[in-house]
Short mmCIF file of C-alpha atoms in Angstrom, two decimals:
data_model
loop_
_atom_site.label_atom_id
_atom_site.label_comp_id
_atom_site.label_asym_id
_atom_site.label_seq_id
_atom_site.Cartn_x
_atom_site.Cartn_y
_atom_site.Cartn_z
CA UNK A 1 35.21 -30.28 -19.28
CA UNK A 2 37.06 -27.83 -16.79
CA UNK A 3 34.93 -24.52 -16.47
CA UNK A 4 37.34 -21.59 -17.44
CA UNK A 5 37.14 -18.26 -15.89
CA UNK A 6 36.70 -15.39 -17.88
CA UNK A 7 37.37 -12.42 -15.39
CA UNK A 8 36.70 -8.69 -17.24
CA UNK A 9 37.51 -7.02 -13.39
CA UNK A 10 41.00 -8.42 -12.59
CA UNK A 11 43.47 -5.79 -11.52
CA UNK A 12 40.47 -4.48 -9.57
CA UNK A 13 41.67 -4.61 -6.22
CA UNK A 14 38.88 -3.36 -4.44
CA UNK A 15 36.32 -5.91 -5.81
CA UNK A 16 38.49 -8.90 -4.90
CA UNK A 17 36.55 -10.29 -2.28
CA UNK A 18 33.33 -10.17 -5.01
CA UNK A 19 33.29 -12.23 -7.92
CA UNK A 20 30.45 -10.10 -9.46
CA UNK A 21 30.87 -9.68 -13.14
CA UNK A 22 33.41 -12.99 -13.27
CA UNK A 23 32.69 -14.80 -16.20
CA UNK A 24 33.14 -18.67 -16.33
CA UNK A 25 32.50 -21.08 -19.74
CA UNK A 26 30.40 -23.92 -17.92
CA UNK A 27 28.43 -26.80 -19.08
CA UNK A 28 24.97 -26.46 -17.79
CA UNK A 29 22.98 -29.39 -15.13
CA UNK A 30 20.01 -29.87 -13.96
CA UNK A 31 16.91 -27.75 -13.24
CA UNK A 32 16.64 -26.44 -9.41
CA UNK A 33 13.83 -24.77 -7.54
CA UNK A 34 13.53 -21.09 -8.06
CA UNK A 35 14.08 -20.34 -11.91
CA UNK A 36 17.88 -21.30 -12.67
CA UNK A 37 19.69 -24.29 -13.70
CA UNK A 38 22.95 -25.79 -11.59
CA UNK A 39 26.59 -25.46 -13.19
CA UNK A 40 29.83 -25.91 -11.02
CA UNK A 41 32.91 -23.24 -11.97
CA UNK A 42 36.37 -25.23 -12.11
CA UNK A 43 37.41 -24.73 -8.42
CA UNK A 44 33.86 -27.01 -7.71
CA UNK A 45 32.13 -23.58 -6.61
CA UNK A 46 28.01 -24.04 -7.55
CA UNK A 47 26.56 -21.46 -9.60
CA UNK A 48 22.61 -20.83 -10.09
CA UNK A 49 22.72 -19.73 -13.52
CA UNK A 50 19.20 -18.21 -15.29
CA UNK A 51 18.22 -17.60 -18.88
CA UNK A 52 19.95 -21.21 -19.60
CA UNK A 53 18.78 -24.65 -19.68
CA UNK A 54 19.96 -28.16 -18.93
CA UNK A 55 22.62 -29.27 -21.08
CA UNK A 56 24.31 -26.19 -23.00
CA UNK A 57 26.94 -24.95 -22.82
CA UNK A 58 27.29 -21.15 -22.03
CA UNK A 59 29.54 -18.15 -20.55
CA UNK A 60 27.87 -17.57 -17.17
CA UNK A 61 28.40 -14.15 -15.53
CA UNK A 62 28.14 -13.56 -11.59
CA UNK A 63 25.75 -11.21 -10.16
CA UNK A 64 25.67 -12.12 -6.83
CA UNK A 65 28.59 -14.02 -4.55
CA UNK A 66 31.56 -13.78 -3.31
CA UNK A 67 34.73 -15.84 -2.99
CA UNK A 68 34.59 -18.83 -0.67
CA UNK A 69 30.52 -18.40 -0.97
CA UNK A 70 28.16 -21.61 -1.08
CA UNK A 71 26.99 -20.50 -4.09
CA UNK A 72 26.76 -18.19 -6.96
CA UNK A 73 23.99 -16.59 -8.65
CA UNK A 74 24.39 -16.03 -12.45
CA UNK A 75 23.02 -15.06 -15.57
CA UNK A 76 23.78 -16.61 -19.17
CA UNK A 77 25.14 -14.08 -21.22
CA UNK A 78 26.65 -16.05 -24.07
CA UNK A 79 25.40 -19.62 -25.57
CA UNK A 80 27.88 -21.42 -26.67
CA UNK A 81 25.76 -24.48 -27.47
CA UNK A 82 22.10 -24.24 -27.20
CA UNK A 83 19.91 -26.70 -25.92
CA UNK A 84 17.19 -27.99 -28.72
CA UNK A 85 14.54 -26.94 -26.25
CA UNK A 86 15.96 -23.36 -26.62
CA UNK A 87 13.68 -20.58 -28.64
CA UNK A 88 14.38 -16.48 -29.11
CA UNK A 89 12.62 -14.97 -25.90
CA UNK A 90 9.38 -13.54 -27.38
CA UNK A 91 9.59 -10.94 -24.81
CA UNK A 92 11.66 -7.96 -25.61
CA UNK A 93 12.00 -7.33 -22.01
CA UNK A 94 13.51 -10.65 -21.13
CA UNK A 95 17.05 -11.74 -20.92
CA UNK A 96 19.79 -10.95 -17.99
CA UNK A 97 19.96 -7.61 -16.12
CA UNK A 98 16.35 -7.05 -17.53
CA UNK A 99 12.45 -7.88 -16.01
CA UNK A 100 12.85 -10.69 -13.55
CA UNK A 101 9.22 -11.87 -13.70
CA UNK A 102 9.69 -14.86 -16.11
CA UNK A 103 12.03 -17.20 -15.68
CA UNK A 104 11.32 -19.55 -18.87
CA UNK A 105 10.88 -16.85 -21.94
CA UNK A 106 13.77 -18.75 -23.68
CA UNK A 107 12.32 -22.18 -23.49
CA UNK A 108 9.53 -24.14 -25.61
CA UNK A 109 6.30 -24.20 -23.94
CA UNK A 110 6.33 -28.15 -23.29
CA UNK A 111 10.08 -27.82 -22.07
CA UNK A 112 8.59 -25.38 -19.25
CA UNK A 113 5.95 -27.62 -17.93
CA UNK A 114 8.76 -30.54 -18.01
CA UNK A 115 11.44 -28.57 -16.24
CA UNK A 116 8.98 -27.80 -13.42
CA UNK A 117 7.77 -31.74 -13.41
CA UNK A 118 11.61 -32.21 -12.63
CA UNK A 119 11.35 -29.98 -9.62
CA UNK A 120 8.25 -31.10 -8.43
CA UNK A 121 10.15 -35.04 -8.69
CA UNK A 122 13.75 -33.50 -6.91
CA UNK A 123 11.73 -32.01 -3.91
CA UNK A 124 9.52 -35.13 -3.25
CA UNK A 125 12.11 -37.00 -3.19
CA UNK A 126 14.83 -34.70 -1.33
CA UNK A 127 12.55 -33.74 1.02
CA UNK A 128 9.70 -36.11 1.63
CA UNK A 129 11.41 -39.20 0.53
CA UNK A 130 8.80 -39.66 -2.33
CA UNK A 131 8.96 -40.99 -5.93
CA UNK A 132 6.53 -39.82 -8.44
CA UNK A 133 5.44 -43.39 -7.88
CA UNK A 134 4.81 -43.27 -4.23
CA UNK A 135 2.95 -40.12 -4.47
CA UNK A 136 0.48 -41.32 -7.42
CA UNK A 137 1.74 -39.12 -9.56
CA UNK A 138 2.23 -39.28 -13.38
CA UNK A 139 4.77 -36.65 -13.35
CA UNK A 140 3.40 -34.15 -15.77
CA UNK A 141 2.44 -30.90 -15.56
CA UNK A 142 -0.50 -29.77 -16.90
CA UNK A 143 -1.28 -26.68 -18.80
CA UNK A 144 -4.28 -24.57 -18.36
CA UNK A 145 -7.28 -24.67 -20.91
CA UNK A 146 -6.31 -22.67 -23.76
CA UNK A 147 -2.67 -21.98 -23.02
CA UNK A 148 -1.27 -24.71 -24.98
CA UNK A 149 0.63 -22.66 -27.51
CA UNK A 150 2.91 -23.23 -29.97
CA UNK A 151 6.67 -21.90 -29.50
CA UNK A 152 7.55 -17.90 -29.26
CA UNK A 153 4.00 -17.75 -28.27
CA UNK A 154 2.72 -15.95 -25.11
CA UNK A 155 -0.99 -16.88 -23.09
CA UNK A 156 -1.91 -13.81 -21.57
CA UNK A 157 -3.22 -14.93 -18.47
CA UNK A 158 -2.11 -12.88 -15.75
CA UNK A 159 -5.01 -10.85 -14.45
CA UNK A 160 -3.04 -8.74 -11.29
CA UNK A 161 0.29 -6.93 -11.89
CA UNK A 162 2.09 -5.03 -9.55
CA UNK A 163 3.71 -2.10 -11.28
CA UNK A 164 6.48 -0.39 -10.21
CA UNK A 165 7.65 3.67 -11.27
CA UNK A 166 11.26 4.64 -11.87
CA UNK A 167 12.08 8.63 -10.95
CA UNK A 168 10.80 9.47 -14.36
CA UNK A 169 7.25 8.01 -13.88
CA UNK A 170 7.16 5.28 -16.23
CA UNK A 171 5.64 2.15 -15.14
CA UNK A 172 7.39 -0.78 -15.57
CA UNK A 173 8.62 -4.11 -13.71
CA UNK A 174 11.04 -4.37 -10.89
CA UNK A 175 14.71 -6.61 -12.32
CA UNK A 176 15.61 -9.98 -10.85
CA UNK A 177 16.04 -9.36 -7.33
CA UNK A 178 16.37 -5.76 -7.50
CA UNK A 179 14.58 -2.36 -6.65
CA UNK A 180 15.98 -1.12 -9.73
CA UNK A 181 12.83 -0.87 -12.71
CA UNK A 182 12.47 -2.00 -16.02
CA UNK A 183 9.90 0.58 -17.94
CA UNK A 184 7.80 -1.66 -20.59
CA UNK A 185 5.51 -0.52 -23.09
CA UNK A 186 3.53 -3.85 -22.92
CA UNK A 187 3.67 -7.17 -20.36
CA UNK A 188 2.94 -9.74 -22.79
CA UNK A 189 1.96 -12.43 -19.72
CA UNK A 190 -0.69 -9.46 -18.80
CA UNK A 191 -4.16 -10.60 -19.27
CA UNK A 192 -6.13 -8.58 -21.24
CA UNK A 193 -8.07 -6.56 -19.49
CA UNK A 194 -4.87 -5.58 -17.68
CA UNK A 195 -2.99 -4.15 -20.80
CA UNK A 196 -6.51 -2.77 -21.75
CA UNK A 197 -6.12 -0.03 -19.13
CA UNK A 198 -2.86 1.41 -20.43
CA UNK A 199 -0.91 1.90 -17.22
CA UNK A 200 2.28 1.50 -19.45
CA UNK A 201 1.10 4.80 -21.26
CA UNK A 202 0.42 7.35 -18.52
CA UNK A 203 2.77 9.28 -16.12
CA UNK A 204 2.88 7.96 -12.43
CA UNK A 205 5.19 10.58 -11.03
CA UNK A 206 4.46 10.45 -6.91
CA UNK A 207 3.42 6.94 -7.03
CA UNK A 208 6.03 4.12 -6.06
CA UNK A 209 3.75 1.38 -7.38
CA UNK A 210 0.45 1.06 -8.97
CA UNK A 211 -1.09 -2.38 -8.91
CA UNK A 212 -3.57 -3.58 -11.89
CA UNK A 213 -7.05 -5.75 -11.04
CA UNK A 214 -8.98 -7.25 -14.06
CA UNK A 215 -11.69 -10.23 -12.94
CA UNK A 216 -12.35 -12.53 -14.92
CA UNK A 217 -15.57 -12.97 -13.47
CA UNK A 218 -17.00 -9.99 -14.71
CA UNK A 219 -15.60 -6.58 -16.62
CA UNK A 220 -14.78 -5.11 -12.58
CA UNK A 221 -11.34 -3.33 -13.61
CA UNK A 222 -8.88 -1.90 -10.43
CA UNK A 223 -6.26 -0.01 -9.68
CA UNK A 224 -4.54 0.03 -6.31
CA UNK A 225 -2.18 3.32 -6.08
CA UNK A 226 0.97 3.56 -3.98
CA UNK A 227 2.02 7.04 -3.23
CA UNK A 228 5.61 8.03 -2.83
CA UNK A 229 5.93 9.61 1.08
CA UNK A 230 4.13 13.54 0.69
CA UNK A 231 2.75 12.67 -3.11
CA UNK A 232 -0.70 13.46 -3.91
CA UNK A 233 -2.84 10.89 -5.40
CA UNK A 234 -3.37 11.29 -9.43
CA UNK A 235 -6.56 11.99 -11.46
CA UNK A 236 -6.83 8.82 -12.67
CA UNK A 237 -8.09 8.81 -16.40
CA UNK A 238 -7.18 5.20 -18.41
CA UNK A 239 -8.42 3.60 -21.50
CA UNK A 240 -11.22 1.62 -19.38
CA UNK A 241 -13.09 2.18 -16.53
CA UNK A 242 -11.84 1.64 -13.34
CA UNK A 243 -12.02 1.75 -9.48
CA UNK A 244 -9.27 3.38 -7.45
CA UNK A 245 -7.76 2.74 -4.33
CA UNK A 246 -5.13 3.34 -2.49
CA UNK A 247 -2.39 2.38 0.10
CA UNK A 248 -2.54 4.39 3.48
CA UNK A 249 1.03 6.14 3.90
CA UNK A 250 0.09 5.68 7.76
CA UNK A 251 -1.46 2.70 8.11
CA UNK A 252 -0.74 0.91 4.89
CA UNK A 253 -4.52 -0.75 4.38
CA UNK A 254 -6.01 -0.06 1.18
CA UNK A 255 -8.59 2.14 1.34
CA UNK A 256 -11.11 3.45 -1.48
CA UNK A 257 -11.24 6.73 -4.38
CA UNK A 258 -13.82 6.00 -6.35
CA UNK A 259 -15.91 3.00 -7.41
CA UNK A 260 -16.15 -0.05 -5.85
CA UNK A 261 -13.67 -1.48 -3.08
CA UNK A 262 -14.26 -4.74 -4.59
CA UNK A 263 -13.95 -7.17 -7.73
CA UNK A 264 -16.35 -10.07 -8.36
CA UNK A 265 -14.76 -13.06 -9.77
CA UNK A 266 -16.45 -16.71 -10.43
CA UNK A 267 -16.54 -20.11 -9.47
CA UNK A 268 -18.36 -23.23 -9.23
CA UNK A 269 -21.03 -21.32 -10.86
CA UNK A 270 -21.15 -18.45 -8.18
CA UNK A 271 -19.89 -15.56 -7.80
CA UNK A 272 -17.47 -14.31 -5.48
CA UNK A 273 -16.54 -10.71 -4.20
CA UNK A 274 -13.14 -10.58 -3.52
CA UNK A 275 -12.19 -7.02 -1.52
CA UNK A 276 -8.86 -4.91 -2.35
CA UNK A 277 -5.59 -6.53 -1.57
CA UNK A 278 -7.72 -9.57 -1.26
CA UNK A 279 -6.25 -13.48 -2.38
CA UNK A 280 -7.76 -14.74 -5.47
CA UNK A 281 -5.93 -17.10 -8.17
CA UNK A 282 -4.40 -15.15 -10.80
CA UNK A 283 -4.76 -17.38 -13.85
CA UNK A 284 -8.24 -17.01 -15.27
CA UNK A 285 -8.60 -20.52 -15.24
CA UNK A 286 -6.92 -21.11 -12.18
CA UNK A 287 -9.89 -20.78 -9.38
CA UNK A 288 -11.53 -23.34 -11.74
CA UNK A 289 -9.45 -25.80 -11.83
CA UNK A 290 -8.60 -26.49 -8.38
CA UNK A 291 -11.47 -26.08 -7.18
CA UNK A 292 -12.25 -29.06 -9.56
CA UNK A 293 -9.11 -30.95 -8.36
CA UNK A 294 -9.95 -30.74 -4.69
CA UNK A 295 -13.62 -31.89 -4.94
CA UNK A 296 -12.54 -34.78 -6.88
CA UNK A 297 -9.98 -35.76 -4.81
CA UNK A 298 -12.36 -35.56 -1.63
CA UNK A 299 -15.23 -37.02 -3.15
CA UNK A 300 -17.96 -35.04 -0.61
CA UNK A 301 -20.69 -36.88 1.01
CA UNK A 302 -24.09 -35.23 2.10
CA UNK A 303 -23.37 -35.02 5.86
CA UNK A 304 -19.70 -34.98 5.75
CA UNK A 305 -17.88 -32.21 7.98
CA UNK A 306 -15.17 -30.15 6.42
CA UNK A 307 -12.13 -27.49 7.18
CA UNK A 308 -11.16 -25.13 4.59
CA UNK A 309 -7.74 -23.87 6.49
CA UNK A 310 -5.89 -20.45 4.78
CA UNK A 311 -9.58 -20.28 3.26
CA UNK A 312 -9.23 -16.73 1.40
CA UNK A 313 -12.59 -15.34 0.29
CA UNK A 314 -14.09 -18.99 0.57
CA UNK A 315 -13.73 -20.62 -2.72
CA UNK A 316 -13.02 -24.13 -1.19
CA UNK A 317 -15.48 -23.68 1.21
CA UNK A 318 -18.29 -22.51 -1.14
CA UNK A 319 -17.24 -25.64 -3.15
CA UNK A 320 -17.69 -27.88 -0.08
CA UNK A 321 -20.94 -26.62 1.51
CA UNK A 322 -22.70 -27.08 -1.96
CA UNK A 323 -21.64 -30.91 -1.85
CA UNK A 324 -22.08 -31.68 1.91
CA UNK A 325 -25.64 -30.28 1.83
CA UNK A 326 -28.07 -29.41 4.50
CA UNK A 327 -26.74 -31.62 7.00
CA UNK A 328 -22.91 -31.48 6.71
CA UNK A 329 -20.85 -28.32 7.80
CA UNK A 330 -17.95 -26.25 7.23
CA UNK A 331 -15.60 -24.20 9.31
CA UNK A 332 -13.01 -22.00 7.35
CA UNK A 333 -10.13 -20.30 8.69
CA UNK A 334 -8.01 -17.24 7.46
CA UNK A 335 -5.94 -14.68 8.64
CA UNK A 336 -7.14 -11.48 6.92
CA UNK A 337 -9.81 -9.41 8.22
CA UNK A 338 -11.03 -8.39 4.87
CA UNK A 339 -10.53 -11.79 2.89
CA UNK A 340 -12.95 -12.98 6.39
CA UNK A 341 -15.19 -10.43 5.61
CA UNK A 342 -15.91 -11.12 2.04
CA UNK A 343 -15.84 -14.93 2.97
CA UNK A 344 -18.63 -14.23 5.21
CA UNK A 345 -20.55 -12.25 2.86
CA UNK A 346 -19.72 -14.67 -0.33
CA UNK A 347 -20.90 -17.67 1.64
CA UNK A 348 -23.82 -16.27 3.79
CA UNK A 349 -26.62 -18.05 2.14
CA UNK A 350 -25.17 -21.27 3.80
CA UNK A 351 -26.34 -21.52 7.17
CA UNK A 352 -23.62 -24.42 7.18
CA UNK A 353 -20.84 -22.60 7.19
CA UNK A 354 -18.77 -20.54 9.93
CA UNK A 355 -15.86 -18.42 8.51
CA UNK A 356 -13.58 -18.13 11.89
CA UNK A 357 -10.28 -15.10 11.32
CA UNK A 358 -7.14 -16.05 12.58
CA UNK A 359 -3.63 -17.77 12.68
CA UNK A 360 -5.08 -21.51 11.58
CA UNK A 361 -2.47 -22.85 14.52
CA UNK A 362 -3.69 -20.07 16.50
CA UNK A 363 -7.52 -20.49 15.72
CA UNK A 364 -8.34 -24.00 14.56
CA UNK A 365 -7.02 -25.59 18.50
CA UNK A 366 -9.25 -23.33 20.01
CA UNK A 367 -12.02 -24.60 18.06
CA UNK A 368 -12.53 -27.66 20.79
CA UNK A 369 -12.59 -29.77 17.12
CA UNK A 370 -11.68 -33.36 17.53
CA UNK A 371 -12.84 -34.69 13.85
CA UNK A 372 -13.58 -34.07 10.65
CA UNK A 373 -14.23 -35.49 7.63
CA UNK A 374 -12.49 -33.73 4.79
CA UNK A 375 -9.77 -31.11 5.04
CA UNK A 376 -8.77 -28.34 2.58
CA UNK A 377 -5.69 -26.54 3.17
CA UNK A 378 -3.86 -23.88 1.03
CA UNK A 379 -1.11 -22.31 3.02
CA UNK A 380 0.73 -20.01 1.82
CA UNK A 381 4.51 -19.93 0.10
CA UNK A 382 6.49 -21.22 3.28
CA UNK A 383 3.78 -23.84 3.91
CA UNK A 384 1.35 -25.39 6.88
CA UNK A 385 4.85 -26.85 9.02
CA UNK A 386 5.07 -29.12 11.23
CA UNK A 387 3.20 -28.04 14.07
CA UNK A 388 -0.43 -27.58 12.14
CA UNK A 389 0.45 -30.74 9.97
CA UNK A 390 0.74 -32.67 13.56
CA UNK A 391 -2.82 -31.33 14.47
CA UNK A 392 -4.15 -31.76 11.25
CA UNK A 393 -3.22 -35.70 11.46
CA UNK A 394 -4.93 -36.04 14.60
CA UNK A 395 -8.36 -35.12 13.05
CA UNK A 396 -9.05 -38.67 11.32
CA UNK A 397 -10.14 -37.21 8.15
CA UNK A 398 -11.36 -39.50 5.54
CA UNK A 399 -9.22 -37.38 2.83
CA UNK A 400 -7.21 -34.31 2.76
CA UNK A 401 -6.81 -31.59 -0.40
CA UNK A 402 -3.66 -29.97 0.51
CA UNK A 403 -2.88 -26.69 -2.60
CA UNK A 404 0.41 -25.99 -3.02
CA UNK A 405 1.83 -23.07 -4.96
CA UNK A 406 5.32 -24.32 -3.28
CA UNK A 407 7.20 -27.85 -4.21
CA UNK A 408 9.21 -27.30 -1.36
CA UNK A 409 6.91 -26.70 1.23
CA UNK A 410 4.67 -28.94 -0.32
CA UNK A 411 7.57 -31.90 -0.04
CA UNK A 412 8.22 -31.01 3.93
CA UNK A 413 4.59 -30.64 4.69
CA UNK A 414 3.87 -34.38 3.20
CA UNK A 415 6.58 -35.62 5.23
CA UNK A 416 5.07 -34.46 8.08
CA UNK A 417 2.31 -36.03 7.28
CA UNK A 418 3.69 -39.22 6.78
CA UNK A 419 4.50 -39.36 10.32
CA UNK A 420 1.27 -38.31 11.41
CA UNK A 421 -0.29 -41.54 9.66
CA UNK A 422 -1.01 -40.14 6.14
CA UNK A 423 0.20 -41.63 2.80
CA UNK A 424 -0.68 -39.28 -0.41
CA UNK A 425 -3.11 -41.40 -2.68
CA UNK A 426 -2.83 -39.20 -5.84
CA UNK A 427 -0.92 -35.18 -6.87
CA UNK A 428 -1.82 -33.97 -9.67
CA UNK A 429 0.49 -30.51 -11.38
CA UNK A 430 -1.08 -27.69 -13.10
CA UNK A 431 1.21 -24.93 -15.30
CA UNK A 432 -1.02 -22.09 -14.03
CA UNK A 433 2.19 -19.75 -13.92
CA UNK A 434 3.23 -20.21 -17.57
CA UNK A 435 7.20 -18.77 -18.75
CA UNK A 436 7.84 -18.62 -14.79
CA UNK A 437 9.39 -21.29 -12.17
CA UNK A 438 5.82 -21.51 -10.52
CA UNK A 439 3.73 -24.43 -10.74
CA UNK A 440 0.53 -25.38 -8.53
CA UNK A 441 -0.18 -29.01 -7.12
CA UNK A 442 -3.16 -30.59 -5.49
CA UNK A 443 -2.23 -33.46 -3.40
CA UNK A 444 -4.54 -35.98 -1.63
CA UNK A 445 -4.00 -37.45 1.15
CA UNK A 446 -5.78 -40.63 3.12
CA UNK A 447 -4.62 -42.65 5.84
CA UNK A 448 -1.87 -45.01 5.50
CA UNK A 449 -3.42 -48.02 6.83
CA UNK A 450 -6.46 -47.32 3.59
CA UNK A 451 -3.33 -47.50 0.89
CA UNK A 452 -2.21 -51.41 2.23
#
């Protein structure tokens, strides 16, 4: 069936060269990467529609595009015919032209995790030539301990949100790619001892975002304040304790108020302190659970040698040094001076272990390092690329962890490794980003000559 435009702005001369706010009745495809299903208007134009899923049929509305564009992006503003994996958004914050954090409100919990096992399948095999097959993979997606819940129910699991304040000084959550914000009385993906504190209830005037910190490794609770250019920082009185701190105007580092400049989170049975502005997963179970993932993919021997590359506050490598014991070692990497500095102090009962800061394709060539044993890496978004992947391949490791919170990059990266001798021996998925588009994997590679 032909899509048929549905144009409420023709006459409009000036907006002719936009198609924002043309409406077109299209039959929805596939899943893509990013939170929005593919549809095609009658002309053969793609659109990235949200709030729909594979298989209905619905009135899509542009919000972004023009004519002659390569694509554009759309919301779903009218099902026609719903798909059976369709539910009422619990969220009364979700739906088009509202809070753009979740992608998935509208879908059954097990139709999430399947959508994203669909990406995870399109990128390996668009962009590292992989089936699920090939890369030892099941294709599910796991959930997290306890967030298995029934449909139109929420797991509260997300234990940092970044606030934004509209000109009235309500807090709230910035649209789908927009500045504009959404003021909420309640995030119902907010963990606990986030909504706990009550930011939604107090008056932020002077602040241009205010940024939330519960641990779930003990009852540490943080608040990281924004000011507007000239405000003056707040009294800041909420329902639970807290620590403040807050962004330089000048220098933009986060600096401390009051209480500590630090959470303390846990792992592997120990305890972590992970400094303000500082990397740490944001699922409860999260930290967990790949941490779990990576040692059994590596297997650790007493003795072995290890990198833990984009390292963070040294979860991996706190992992690692406990299995390699006395006579193995471990050399992390990361860019941040204050993720290096907690890394250092997390992990300095380990004699073992050298926490180097820096680029990792900066740092890690400069080492003089020729071998290892095992290798951990968890880039971030865009990914390792090609040039550290290359380096990486030359090492001769007996495995390699590679943490993904990317498909894409994760897809390009194990192509690169492919040429550098590596096959992937097993990925496993993990839904630890539940009613969004994000998903987590833990792939692990060996070389390609162990797999014949």
């Amino acid at each position: 069936m032909q899509a048929e435009p549905k144009n409420p702005q023709a006459g409009n001369a000036q907006a002719a060269a936009s198609l924002v706010g043309q409406e077109y009745e299209v039959e929805i495809g596939p899943v893509a990467h990013g939170g929005h299903c593919i549809a095609r208007t009658a002309e053969g134009q793609v659109l990235f529609v949200r709030h729909t899923l594979p298989g209905e049929k619905v009135i899509a509305r542009v919000t972004e595009g023009e004519e002659g564009a390569r694509f554009l992006r759309a919301d779903a503003v009218t099902i026609l015919e719903p798909s059976k994996d369709r539910v009422e958004a619990p969220c009364p914050y979700a739906g088009p032209g509202r809070c753009g954090g979740c992608d998935w409100q509208h879908a059954k919990p097990g139709a999430q995790r399947r959508l994203k096992g669909e990406v995870i399948a399109e990128q390996l095999k668009r962009l590292a030539g992989l089936t699920p097959e090939e890369a030892g993979w099941d294709g599910t997606v796991m959930p997290a301990e306890g967030d298995k819940l029934p449909p139109g129910e929420v797991p509260s699991w997300r234990t940092r949100v970044q606030y934004a304040v509209d000109e009235d000084g309500n807090a709230g959550l910035r649209r789908h790619r927009s500045h504009e914000v959404e003021p909420i009385e309640h995030c119902m993906i907010a963990a606990e001892g986030v909504s706990e504190l009550g930011i939604e209830k107090r008056d932020w005037s002077g602040m241009a975002s205010i940024e939330a910190i519960a641990a779930t490794g003990s009852q540490d609770r943080q608040v990281i304040l924004a000011p507007k250019p000239g405000a003056r920082l707040p009294i800041v009185e909420l329902d639970k304790p807290v620590s403040v701190m807050r962004v330089g105007e000048k220098d933009g580092g986060v600096h401390r108020v009051h209480g500590r400049a630090f959470v303390r989170e846990r792992a592997d049975g120990r305890t972590y302190r992970v400094g303000s502005g500082g990397f740490w997963q944001v699922h409860p179970k999260a930290a967990e659970t790949l941490m779990l993932a990576v040692m059994q993919g590596l297997l650790p021997r007493k003795g072995d040698t290890a990198l833990d590359l984009y390292c963070g506050v040294g979860l991996f490598a706190g992992a690692l040094a406990d299995r390699v014991g006395e006579a193995g070692a471990v050399l992390g990497i990361e860019s941040g001076k204050r993720a290096v500095e907690d890394a250092r102090h997390n992990l300095a009962a380990f004699d073992r272990v050298r926490i180097e800061q820096g680029k990792v394709e900066s740092v890690l060539p400069r080492t003089g390092i020729t071998e290892a044993d095992l290798i951990v890496l968890d880039p971030p978004r865009a990914g390792a690329g090609k040039q550290t992947v290359r380096h990486l391949s030359g090492l001769g490791a007996r495995r390699i962890a590679y943490v993904a919170c990317d498909p894409a990059a994760l897809a390009r990266d194990l192509g690169y490794f492919r040429e550098g001798g590596y096959r992937v021996r097993s990925l496993r998925a993990f839904d630890l980003f539940p009613m969004t588009h994000h998903v987590e994997c833990v792939a692990i590679l060996e070389p390609a000559e162990k797999g014949r």
